[in-house]
mmCIF file of N, CA and C in Angstrom:
data_model
loop_
_atom_site.group_PDB
_atom_site.id
_atom_site.type_symbol
_atom_site.label_atom_id
_atom_site.label_comp_id
_atom_site.label_asym_id
_atom_site.label_seq_id
_atom_site.Cartn_x
_atom_site.Cartn_y
_atom_site.Cartn_z
ATOM 1 N N GLU W 24 0.825 -1.190 0.000
ATOM 2 C CA GLU W 24 0.000 0.000 0.000
ATOM 3 C C GLU W 24 0.868 1.252 0.000
ATOM 4 N N GLN W 25 1.832 1.322 0.893
ATOM 5 C CA GLN W 25 2.716 2.488 0.931
ATOM 6 C C GLN W 25 3.600 2.552 -0.299
ATOM 7 N N LEU W 26 4.013 1.390 -0.803
ATOM 8 C CA LEU W 26 4.835 1.362 -2.001
ATOM 9 C C LEU W 26 4.049 1.896 -3.200
ATOM 10 N N ALA W 27 2.778 1.573 -3.285
ATOM 11 C CA ALA W 27 1.937 2.080 -4.376
ATOM 12 C C ALA W 27 1.841 3.600 -4.316
ATOM 13 N N GLU W 28 1.743 4.155 -3.115
ATOM 14 C CA GLU W 28 1.707 5.608 -2.952
ATOM 15 C C GLU W 28 3.015 6.235 -3.405
ATOM 16 N N LEU W 29 4.125 5.597 -3.053
ATOM 17 C CA LEU W 29 5.426 6.114 -3.469
ATOM 18 C C LEU W 29 5.585 6.048 -4.989
ATOM 19 N N LYS W 30 5.132 4.952 -5.587
ATOM 20 C CA LYS W 30 5.239 4.809 -7.042
ATOM 21 C C LYS W 30 4.437 5.882 -7.770
ATOM 22 N N ALA W 31 3.381 6.363 -7.158
ATOM 23 C CA ALA W 31 2.583 7.418 -7.770
ATOM 24 C C ALA W 31 3.332 8.750 -7.774
ATOM 25 N N SER W 32 4.261 8.920 -6.846
ATOM 26 C CA SER W 32 4.969 10.193 -6.716
ATOM 27 C C SER W 32 6.380 10.186 -7.298
ATOM 28 N N TYR W 33 6.991 9.007 -7.441
ATOM 29 C CA TYR W 33 8.383 8.932 -7.863
ATOM 30 C C TYR W 33 8.552 7.982 -9.041
ATOM 31 N N ALA W 34 9.458 8.352 -9.947
ATOM 32 C CA ALA W 34 9.738 7.501 -11.096
ATOM 33 C C ALA W 34 10.602 6.305 -10.691
ATOM 34 N N TRP W 35 11.482 6.487 -9.716
ATOM 35 C CA TRP W 35 12.391 5.438 -9.265
ATOM 36 C C TRP W 35 12.304 5.315 -7.748
ATOM 37 N N ILE W 36 12.240 4.100 -7.274
ATOM 38 C CA ILE W 36 12.313 3.821 -5.835
ATOM 39 C C ILE W 36 13.377 2.749 -5.671
ATOM 40 N N LEU W 37 14.436 3.076 -4.956
ATOM 41 C CA LEU W 37 15.530 2.137 -4.751
ATOM 42 C C LEU W 37 15.448 1.560 -3.351
ATOM 43 N N LEU W 38 15.494 0.257 -3.260
ATOM 44 C CA LEU W 38 15.457 -0.430 -1.969
ATOM 45 C C LEU W 38 16.755 -1.205 -1.795
ATOM 46 N N ASP W 39 17.435 -0.977 -0.709
ATOM 47 C CA ASP W 39 18.659 -1.712 -0.390
ATOM 48 C C ASP W 39 18.256 -2.855 0.525
ATOM 49 N N LEU W 40 18.153 -4.050 -0.054
ATOM 50 C CA LEU W 40 17.667 -5.204 0.695
ATOM 51 C C LEU W 40 18.824 -6.099 1.124
ATOM 52 N N PRO W 41 18.699 -6.727 2.289
ATOM 53 C CA PRO W 41 19.747 -7.666 2.710
ATOM 54 C C PRO W 41 19.770 -8.893 1.800
ATOM 55 N N ALA W 42 20.909 -9.540 1.739
ATOM 56 C CA ALA W 42 21.074 -10.699 0.860
ATOM 57 C C ALA W 42 20.389 -11.944 1.408
ATOM 58 N N GLU W 43 20.135 -11.968 2.703
ATOM 59 C CA GLU W 43 19.558 -13.177 3.287
ATOM 60 C C GLU W 43 18.135 -13.410 2.802
ATOM 61 N N ASP W 44 17.782 -14.674 2.692
ATOM 62 C CA ASP W 44 16.474 -15.078 2.201
ATOM 63 C C ASP W 44 15.500 -15.175 3.372
ATOM 64 N N THR W 45 14.651 -14.164 3.498
ATOM 65 C CA THR W 45 13.642 -14.134 4.556
ATOM 66 C C THR W 45 12.283 -13.875 3.919
ATOM 67 N N PRO W 46 11.207 -14.132 4.631
ATOM 68 C CA PRO W 46 9.883 -13.809 4.073
ATOM 69 C C PRO W 46 9.759 -12.332 3.686
ATOM 70 N N TRP W 47 10.347 -11.454 4.483
ATOM 71 C CA TRP W 47 10.284 -10.016 4.199
ATOM 72 C C TRP W 47 11.027 -9.676 2.909
ATOM 73 N N THR W 48 12.245 -10.203 2.729
ATOM 74 C CA THR W 48 12.996 -9.887 1.507
ATOM 75 C C THR W 48 12.322 -10.506 0.288
ATOM 76 N N ARG W 49 11.771 -11.702 0.419
ATOM 77 C CA ARG W 49 11.053 -12.317 -0.704
ATOM 78 C C ARG W 49 9.848 -11.463 -1.107
ATOM 79 N N ALA W 50 9.128 -10.937 -0.113
ATOM 80 C CA ALA W 50 7.964 -10.092 -0.398
ATOM 81 C C ALA W 50 8.389 -8.803 -1.116
ATOM 82 N N MET W 51 9.479 -8.206 -0.680
ATOM 83 C CA MET W 51 9.955 -6.971 -1.312
ATOM 84 C C MET W 51 10.455 -7.246 -2.726
ATOM 85 N N LEU W 52 11.167 -8.351 -2.917
ATOM 86 C CA LEU W 52 11.657 -8.701 -4.250
ATOM 87 C C LEU W 52 10.502 -8.958 -5.212
ATOM 88 N N ALA W 53 9.419 -9.525 -4.711
ATOM 89 C CA ALA W 53 8.254 -9.803 -5.555
ATOM 90 C C ALA W 53 7.608 -8.508 -6.051
ATOM 91 N N LEU W 54 7.766 -7.421 -5.311
ATOM 92 C CA LEU W 54 7.193 -6.134 -5.703
ATOM 93 C C LEU W 54 8.091 -5.338 -6.649
ATOM 94 N N ALA W 55 9.338 -5.756 -6.778
ATOM 95 C CA ALA W 55 10.316 -4.987 -7.548
ATOM 96 C C ALA W 55 10.127 -5.171 -9.041
ATOM 97 N N ASP W 56 10.252 -4.066 -9.779
ATOM 98 C CA ASP W 56 10.238 -4.139 -11.236
ATOM 99 C C ASP W 56 11.560 -4.715 -11.745
ATOM 100 N N ARG W 57 12.646 -4.331 -11.097
ATOM 101 C CA ARG W 57 13.987 -4.807 -11.420
ATOM 102 C C ARG W 57 14.742 -5.074 -10.128
ATOM 103 N N VAL W 58 15.619 -6.064 -10.179
ATOM 104 C CA VAL W 58 16.497 -6.363 -9.050
ATOM 105 C C VAL W 58 17.922 -6.225 -9.563
ATOM 106 N N ILE W 59 18.715 -5.447 -8.859
ATOM 107 C CA ILE W 59 20.127 -5.318 -9.214
ATOM 108 C C ILE W 59 20.922 -5.977 -8.112
ATOM 109 N N ASN W 60 21.570 -7.064 -8.462
ATOM 110 C CA ASN W 60 22.393 -7.802 -7.517
ATOM 111 C C ASN W 60 23.838 -7.365 -7.715
ATOM 112 N N VAL W 61 24.425 -6.792 -6.684
ATOM 113 C CA VAL W 61 25.805 -6.319 -6.762
ATOM 114 C C VAL W 61 26.728 -7.492 -6.488
ATOM 115 N N VAL W 62 27.644 -7.746 -7.432
ATOM 116 C CA VAL W 62 28.575 -8.862 -7.298
ATOM 117 C C VAL W 62 30.003 -8.331 -7.226
ATOM 118 N N VAL W 63 30.801 -8.990 -6.405
ATOM 119 C CA VAL W 63 32.214 -8.646 -6.226
ATOM 120 C C VAL W 63 33.030 -9.765 -6.852
ATOM 121 N N PRO W 64 34.007 -9.449 -7.670
ATOM 122 C CA PRO W 64 34.747 -10.500 -8.374
ATOM 123 C C PRO W 64 35.734 -11.238 -7.473
ATOM 124 N N ASP W 65 35.197 -12.149 -6.670
ATOM 125 C CA ASP W 65 36.043 -13.000 -5.835
ATOM 126 C C ASP W 65 35.438 -14.401 -5.787
ATOM 127 N N ALA W 66 36.195 -15.339 -5.265
ATOM 128 C CA ALA W 66 35.773 -16.745 -5.256
ATOM 129 C C ALA W 66 34.495 -16.940 -4.441
ATOM 130 N N ASN W 67 34.372 -16.266 -3.312
ATOM 131 C CA ASN W 67 33.185 -16.401 -2.466
ATOM 132 C C ASN W 67 31.924 -16.023 -3.240
ATOM 133 N N CYS W 68 31.950 -14.895 -3.897
ATOM 134 C CA CYS W 68 30.781 -14.445 -4.651
ATOM 135 C C CYS W 68 30.510 -15.395 -5.813
ATOM 136 N N HIS W 69 31.548 -15.851 -6.476
ATOM 137 C CA HIS W 69 31.363 -16.763 -7.606
ATOM 138 C C HIS W 69 30.668 -18.054 -7.165
ATOM 139 N N ILE W 70 31.098 -18.598 -6.054
ATOM 140 C CA ILE W 70 30.482 -19.822 -5.536
ATOM 141 C C ILE W 70 29.019 -19.573 -5.174
ATOM 142 N N ARG W 71 28.749 -18.462 -4.505
ATOM 143 C CA ARG W 71 27.378 -18.147 -4.084
ATOM 144 C C ARG W 71 26.440 -17.887 -5.263
ATOM 145 N N LEU W 72 26.980 -17.377 -6.369
ATOM 146 C CA LEU W 72 26.154 -17.150 -7.553
ATOM 147 C C LEU W 72 25.519 -18.443 -8.056
ATOM 148 N N HIS W 73 26.222 -19.549 -7.843
ATOM 149 C CA HIS W 73 25.734 -20.825 -8.353
ATOM 150 C C HIS W 73 25.022 -21.652 -7.286
ATOM 151 N N GLN W 74 24.837 -21.085 -6.092
ATOM 152 C CA GLN W 74 24.155 -21.791 -5.018
ATOM 153 C C GLN W 74 22.758 -21.240 -4.757
ATOM 154 N N GLN W 75 22.321 -20.313 -5.556
ATOM 155 C CA GLN W 75 20.997 -19.738 -5.339
ATOM 156 C C GLN W 75 20.353 -19.415 -6.672
ATOM 157 N N THR W 76 19.064 -19.217 -6.617
ATOM 158 C CA THR W 76 18.339 -18.798 -7.808
ATOM 159 C C THR W 76 17.970 -17.333 -7.641
ATOM 160 N N PHE W 77 17.853 -16.657 -8.757
ATOM 161 C CA PHE W 77 17.543 -15.238 -8.739
ATOM 162 C C PHE W 77 16.255 -15.007 -9.514
ATOM 163 N N PRO W 78 15.490 -13.982 -9.133
ATOM 164 C CA PRO W 78 14.289 -13.657 -9.910
ATOM 165 C C PRO W 78 14.662 -13.379 -11.372
ATOM 166 N N ALA W 79 13.739 -13.614 -12.268
ATOM 167 C CA ALA W 79 13.995 -13.426 -13.696
ATOM 168 C C ALA W 79 14.359 -11.983 -14.038
ATOM 169 N N ASN W 80 13.922 -11.031 -13.225
ATOM 170 C CA ASN W 80 14.180 -9.620 -13.499
ATOM 171 C C ASN W 80 15.484 -9.125 -12.866
ATOM 172 N N THR W 81 16.393 -10.045 -12.523
ATOM 173 C CA THR W 81 17.646 -9.687 -11.865
ATOM 174 C C THR W 81 18.708 -9.290 -12.877
ATOM 175 N N LEU W 82 19.364 -8.169 -12.583
ATOM 176 C CA LEU W 82 20.548 -7.729 -13.311
ATOM 177 C C LEU W 82 21.721 -7.818 -12.343
ATOM 178 N N PHE W 83 22.915 -7.995 -12.878
ATOM 179 C CA PHE W 83 24.102 -8.107 -12.032
ATOM 180 C C PHE W 83 25.043 -6.944 -12.332
ATOM 181 N N LEU W 84 25.511 -6.279 -11.267
ATOM 182 C CA LEU W 84 26.429 -5.150 -11.392
ATOM 183 C C LEU W 84 27.744 -5.513 -10.716
ATOM 184 N N LEU W 85 28.828 -5.448 -11.454
ATOM 185 C CA LEU W 85 30.151 -5.778 -10.936
ATOM 186 C C LEU W 85 30.708 -4.591 -10.163
ATOM 187 N N ASN W 86 31.029 -4.812 -8.889
ATOM 188 C CA ASN W 86 31.510 -3.769 -7.995
ATOM 189 C C ASN W 86 32.888 -4.136 -7.459
ATOM 190 N N GLN W 87 33.657 -3.123 -7.086
ATOM 191 C CA GLN W 87 34.990 -3.284 -6.505
ATOM 192 C C GLN W 87 35.946 -4.002 -7.458
ATOM 193 N N PHE W 88 35.826 -3.687 -8.733
ATOM 194 C CA PHE W 88 36.663 -4.320 -9.749
ATOM 195 C C PHE W 88 38.029 -3.655 -9.797
ATOM 196 N N SER W 89 39.061 -4.475 -9.803
ATOM 197 C CA SER W 89 40.440 -3.994 -9.944
ATOM 198 C C SER W 89 41.001 -4.560 -11.238
ATOM 199 N N SER W 90 41.264 -3.695 -12.190
ATOM 200 C CA SER W 90 41.721 -4.146 -13.496
ATOM 201 C C SER W 90 43.146 -4.697 -13.475
ATOM 202 N N VAL W 91 43.880 -4.496 -12.371
ATOM 203 C CA VAL W 91 45.243 -5.046 -12.291
ATOM 204 C C VAL W 91 45.255 -6.477 -11.748
ATOM 205 N N SER W 92 44.120 -6.954 -11.266
ATOM 206 C CA SER W 92 44.032 -8.310 -10.719
ATOM 207 C C SER W 92 43.700 -9.302 -11.831
ATOM 208 N N LYS W 93 44.604 -10.230 -12.072
ATOM 209 C CA LYS W 93 44.379 -11.257 -13.095
ATOM 210 C C LYS W 93 43.161 -12.126 -12.726
ATOM 211 N N ALA W 94 43.024 -12.480 -11.456
ATOM 212 C CA ALA W 94 41.885 -13.296 -11.021
ATOM 213 C C ALA W 94 40.570 -12.562 -11.271
ATOM 214 N N GLN W 95 40.523 -11.273 -10.967
ATOM 215 C CA GLN W 95 39.298 -10.511 -11.192
ATOM 216 C C GLN W 95 39.016 -10.348 -12.688
ATOM 217 N N GLN W 96 40.059 -10.172 -13.477
ATOM 218 C CA GLN W 96 39.868 -10.107 -14.927
ATOM 219 C C GLN W 96 39.262 -11.411 -15.441
ATOM 220 N N ASP W 97 39.777 -12.535 -14.933
ATOM 221 C CA ASP W 97 39.265 -13.838 -15.359
ATOM 222 C C ASP W 97 37.803 -14.026 -14.959
ATOM 223 N N LEU W 98 37.466 -13.664 -13.715
ATOM 224 C CA LEU W 98 36.067 -13.780 -13.280
ATOM 225 C C LEU W 98 35.163 -12.856 -14.089
ATOM 226 N N HIS W 99 35.635 -11.650 -14.347
ATOM 227 C CA HIS W 99 34.838 -10.723 -15.150
ATOM 228 C C HIS W 99 34.552 -11.325 -16.521
ATOM 229 N N GLN W 100 35.558 -11.896 -17.152
ATOM 230 C CA GLN W 100 35.364 -12.516 -18.471
ATOM 231 C C GLN W 100 34.409 -13.711 -18.385
ATOM 232 N N LEU W 101 34.583 -14.539 -17.350
ATOM 233 C CA LEU W 101 33.698 -15.690 -17.164
ATOM 234 C C LEU W 101 32.254 -15.235 -16.968
ATOM 235 N N TRP W 102 32.043 -14.252 -16.088
ATOM 236 C CA TRP W 102 30.694 -13.754 -15.840
ATOM 237 C C TRP W 102 30.115 -13.075 -17.076
ATOM 238 N N PHE W 103 30.960 -12.358 -17.817
ATOM 239 C CA PHE W 103 30.497 -11.696 -19.036
ATOM 240 C C PHE W 103 29.927 -12.726 -20.011
ATOM 241 N N ASN W 104 30.535 -13.901 -20.038
ATOM 242 C CA ASN W 104 30.087 -14.955 -20.955
ATOM 243 C C ASN W 104 28.987 -15.848 -20.374
ATOM 244 N N SER W 105 28.826 -15.871 -19.055
ATOM 245 C CA SER W 105 27.878 -16.816 -18.463
ATOM 246 C C SER W 105 26.687 -16.173 -17.749
ATOM 247 N N LEU W 106 26.824 -14.977 -17.244
ATOM 248 C CA LEU W 106 25.698 -14.285 -16.603
ATOM 249 C C LEU W 106 24.959 -13.492 -17.681
ATOM 250 N N HIS W 107 23.792 -13.948 -18.032
ATOM 251 C CA HIS W 107 23.080 -13.346 -19.153
ATOM 252 C C HIS W 107 22.646 -11.911 -18.887
ATOM 253 N N ASN W 108 22.486 -11.550 -17.643
ATOM 254 C CA ASN W 108 22.010 -10.210 -17.300
ATOM 255 C C ASN W 108 23.081 -9.366 -16.619
ATOM 256 N N LEU W 109 24.341 -9.574 -16.991
ATOM 257 C CA LEU W 109 25.427 -8.764 -16.431
ATOM 258 C C LEU W 109 25.405 -7.386 -17.089
ATOM 259 N N ILE W 110 25.307 -6.358 -16.267
ATOM 260 C CA ILE W 110 25.323 -4.986 -16.773
ATOM 261 C C ILE W 110 26.701 -4.733 -17.389
ATOM 262 N N PRO W 111 26.763 -4.180 -18.590
ATOM 263 C CA PRO W 111 28.041 -4.082 -19.311
ATOM 264 C C PRO W 111 28.943 -2.935 -18.865
ATOM 265 N N LEU W 112 29.102 -2.781 -17.583
ATOM 266 C CA LEU W 112 30.042 -1.811 -17.037
ATOM 267 C C LEU W 112 30.436 -2.263 -15.640
ATOM 268 N N THR W 113 31.476 -1.651 -15.098
ATOM 269 C CA THR W 113 31.952 -2.033 -13.769
ATOM 270 C C THR W 113 32.111 -0.802 -12.896
ATOM 271 N N ILE W 114 32.019 -1.038 -11.595
ATOM 272 C CA ILE W 114 32.369 -0.015 -10.611
ATOM 273 C C ILE W 114 33.741 -0.430 -10.076
ATOM 274 N N HIS W 115 34.726 0.429 -10.243
ATOM 275 C CA HIS W 115 36.095 0.079 -9.866
ATOM 276 C C HIS W 115 36.322 0.182 -8.364
ATOM 277 N N ARG W 116 37.216 -0.668 -7.882
ATOM 278 C CA ARG W 116 37.671 -0.581 -6.493
ATOM 279 C C ARG W 116 38.458 0.713 -6.361
ATOM 280 N N ASP W 117 38.138 1.522 -5.375
ATOM 281 C CA ASP W 117 38.705 2.857 -5.286
ATOM 282 C C ASP W 117 38.766 3.288 -3.827
ATOM 283 N N GLU W 118 39.929 3.676 -3.387
ATOM 284 C CA GLU W 118 40.104 4.158 -2.009
ATOM 285 C C GLU W 118 39.295 5.417 -1.733
ATOM 286 N N ALA W 119 38.901 6.113 -2.781
ATOM 287 C CA ALA W 119 38.100 7.325 -2.597
ATOM 288 C C ALA W 119 36.776 7.017 -1.906
ATOM 289 N N VAL W 120 36.255 5.801 -2.087
ATOM 290 C CA VAL W 120 34.999 5.419 -1.421
ATOM 291 C C VAL W 120 35.198 5.402 0.089
ATOM 292 N N ALA W 121 36.265 4.746 0.553
ATOM 293 C CA ALA W 121 36.550 4.697 1.990
ATOM 294 C C ALA W 121 36.840 6.089 2.532
ATOM 295 N N GLU W 122 37.578 6.889 1.779
ATOM 296 C CA GLU W 122 37.889 8.250 2.218
ATOM 297 C C GLU W 122 36.614 9.094 2.340
ATOM 298 N N ALA W 123 35.719 8.979 1.384
ATOM 299 C CA ALA W 123 34.467 9.732 1.436
ATOM 300 C C ALA W 123 33.646 9.324 2.656
ATOM 301 N N LEU W 124 33.592 8.014 2.936
ATOM 302 C CA LEU W 124 32.857 7.551 4.114
ATOM 303 C C LEU W 124 33.476 8.096 5.395
ATOM 304 N N LEU W 125 34.805 8.072 5.474
ATOM 305 C CA LEU W 125 35.483 8.600 6.660
ATOM 306 C C LEU W 125 35.229 10.091 6.838
ATOM 307 N N ASN W 126 35.062 10.793 5.728
ATOM 308 C CA ASN W 126 34.805 12.232 5.786
ATOM 309 C C ASN W 126 33.317 12.567 5.792
ATOM 310 N N LYS W 127 32.477 11.520 5.840
ATOM 311 C CA LYS W 127 31.022 11.673 5.910
ATOM 312 C C LYS W 127 30.493 12.553 4.780
ATOM 313 N N GLN W 128 30.988 12.260 3.566
ATOM 314 C CA GLN W 128 30.557 13.002 2.387
ATOM 315 C C GLN W 128 30.192 12.025 1.282
ATOM 316 N N PRO W 129 29.268 12.419 0.432
ATOM 317 C CA PRO W 129 28.980 11.581 -0.739
ATOM 318 C C PRO W 129 30.206 11.512 -1.644
ATOM 319 N N LEU W 130 30.434 10.365 -2.230
ATOM 320 C CA LEU W 130 31.595 10.168 -3.084
ATOM 321 C C LEU W 130 31.645 11.173 -4.226
ATOM 322 N N GLY W 131 30.507 11.437 -4.832
ATOM 323 C CA GLY W 131 30.458 12.364 -5.955
ATOM 324 C C GLY W 131 30.828 13.792 -5.594
ATOM 325 N N GLU W 132 30.690 14.143 -4.339
ATOM 326 C CA GLU W 132 31.117 15.469 -3.894
ATOM 327 C C GLU W 132 32.562 15.442 -3.411
ATOM 328 N N TYR W 133 32.926 14.370 -2.713
ATOM 329 C CA TYR W 133 34.269 14.275 -2.141
ATOM 330 C C TYR W 133 35.334 14.113 -3.220
ATOM 331 N N ARG W 134 35.133 13.162 -4.118
ATOM 332 C CA ARG W 134 36.102 12.911 -5.195
ATOM 333 C C ARG W 134 35.356 12.602 -6.497
ATOM 334 N N PRO W 135 34.782 13.629 -7.136
ATOM 335 C CA PRO W 135 33.964 13.387 -8.325
ATOM 336 C C PRO W 135 34.731 12.793 -9.508
ATOM 337 N N GLN W 136 36.045 12.958 -9.571
ATOM 338 C CA GLN W 136 36.828 12.404 -10.669
ATOM 339 C C GLN W 136 37.386 11.016 -10.374
ATOM 340 N N SER W 137 37.040 10.447 -9.228
ATOM 341 C CA SER W 137 37.552 9.114 -8.892
ATOM 342 C C SER W 137 36.915 8.078 -9.821
ATOM 343 N N LEU W 138 37.595 6.945 -9.982
ATOM 344 C CA LEU W 138 37.075 5.884 -10.847
ATOM 345 C C LEU W 138 35.709 5.393 -10.378
ATOM 346 N N ALA W 139 35.544 5.254 -9.066
ATOM 347 C CA ALA W 139 34.265 4.770 -8.541
ATOM 348 C C ALA W 139 33.142 5.775 -8.790
ATOM 349 N N ALA W 140 33.423 7.059 -8.591
ATOM 350 C CA ALA W 140 32.395 8.085 -8.829
ATOM 351 C C ALA W 140 32.018 8.127 -10.303
ATOM 352 N N GLU W 141 33.013 8.061 -11.165
ATOM 353 C CA GLU W 141 32.723 8.053 -12.602
ATOM 354 C C GLU W 141 31.945 6.797 -12.988
ATOM 355 N N GLY W 142 32.281 5.666 -12.360
ATOM 356 C CA GLY W 142 31.542 4.429 -12.625
ATOM 357 C C GLY W 142 30.093 4.524 -12.199
ATOM 358 N N MET W 143 29.849 5.176 -11.060
ATOM 359 C CA MET W 143 28.463 5.329 -10.593
ATOM 360 C C MET W 143 27.662 6.259 -11.502
ATOM 361 N N VAL W 144 28.290 7.325 -11.981
ATOM 362 C CA VAL W 144 27.603 8.224 -12.919
ATOM 363 C C VAL W 144 27.299 7.474 -14.215
ATOM 364 N N THR W 145 28.248 6.693 -14.684
ATOM 365 C CA THR W 145 28.031 5.900 -15.894
ATOM 366 C C THR W 145 26.891 4.909 -15.684
ATOM 367 N N PHE W 146 26.881 4.256 -14.519
ATOM 368 C CA PHE W 146 25.792 3.318 -14.212
ATOM 369 C C PHE W 146 24.439 4.033 -14.153
ATOM 370 N N ALA W 147 24.394 5.192 -13.509
ATOM 371 C CA ALA W 147 23.139 5.941 -13.414
ATOM 372 C C ALA W 147 22.617 6.297 -14.803
ATOM 373 N N ASN W 148 23.510 6.756 -15.673
ATOM 374 C CA ASN W 148 23.097 7.080 -17.044
ATOM 375 C C ASN W 148 22.660 5.833 -17.802
ATOM 376 N N TRP W 149 23.380 4.745 -17.620
ATOM 377 C CA TRP W 149 23.000 3.477 -18.263
ATOM 378 C C TRP W 149 21.593 3.069 -17.806
ATOM 379 N N ALA W 150 21.336 3.176 -16.507
ATOM 380 C CA ALA W 150 20.026 2.794 -15.969
ATOM 381 C C ALA W 150 18.919 3.684 -16.530
ATOM 382 N N LEU W 151 19.165 4.977 -16.605
ATOM 383 C CA LEU W 151 18.160 5.884 -17.155
ATOM 384 C C LEU W 151 17.826 5.547 -18.605
ATOM 385 N N ILE W 152 18.834 5.166 -19.375
ATOM 386 C CA ILE W 152 18.622 4.844 -20.790
ATOM 387 C C ILE W 152 18.017 3.452 -20.963
ATOM 388 N N ASN W 153 18.535 2.462 -20.240
ATOM 389 C CA ASN W 153 18.190 1.063 -20.498
ATOM 390 C C ASN W 153 17.054 0.500 -19.658
ATOM 391 N N LEU W 154 16.728 1.130 -18.558
ATOM 392 C CA LEU W 154 15.687 0.573 -17.694
ATOM 393 C C LEU W 154 14.394 1.363 -17.755
ATOM 394 N N ARG W 155 14.371 2.414 -18.490
ATOM 395 C CA ARG W 155 13.164 3.231 -18.613
ATOM 396 C C ARG W 155 12.073 2.441 -19.321
ATOM 397 N N GLU W 156 10.963 2.314 -18.689
ATOM 398 C CA GLU W 156 9.778 1.684 -19.266
ATOM 399 C C GLU W 156 9.965 0.221 -19.662
ATOM 400 N N LYS W 157 11.082 -0.388 -19.269
ATOM 401 C CA LYS W 157 11.272 -1.790 -19.580
ATOM 402 C C LYS W 157 10.880 -2.682 -18.420
ATOM 403 N N ALA W 158 10.513 -2.077 -17.304
ATOM 404 C CA ALA W 158 10.188 -2.848 -16.113
ATOM 405 C C ALA W 158 8.885 -3.506 -16.268
#
């Protein structure tokens, strides 16, 4: 009921849901037009990707990517070829994120030219172009 009221007033409603499978998270996921699952290129995340099922409307966003890591490059390539709904961009691992949090400032204000901030702007623009009216 409250979500319907919010949808009447806003074009986008973002919900940050916990990863654990509970009745509450299942109910919220069922109401979502799109689900964006943030994945980190490491062995733990790779194993977990294959131990659960995701709603059909799930997209995957690669976060904390380090282009100098051979293992992360390999996982990125593997996921690019095997995850059908992998968003075609990455958010880079960047110390500016930790610095912004320590300074209690949004990343885009603290270090707008950082790789992570630029990645988030790119993602926001991608979402505006690619997710509009496709939900």
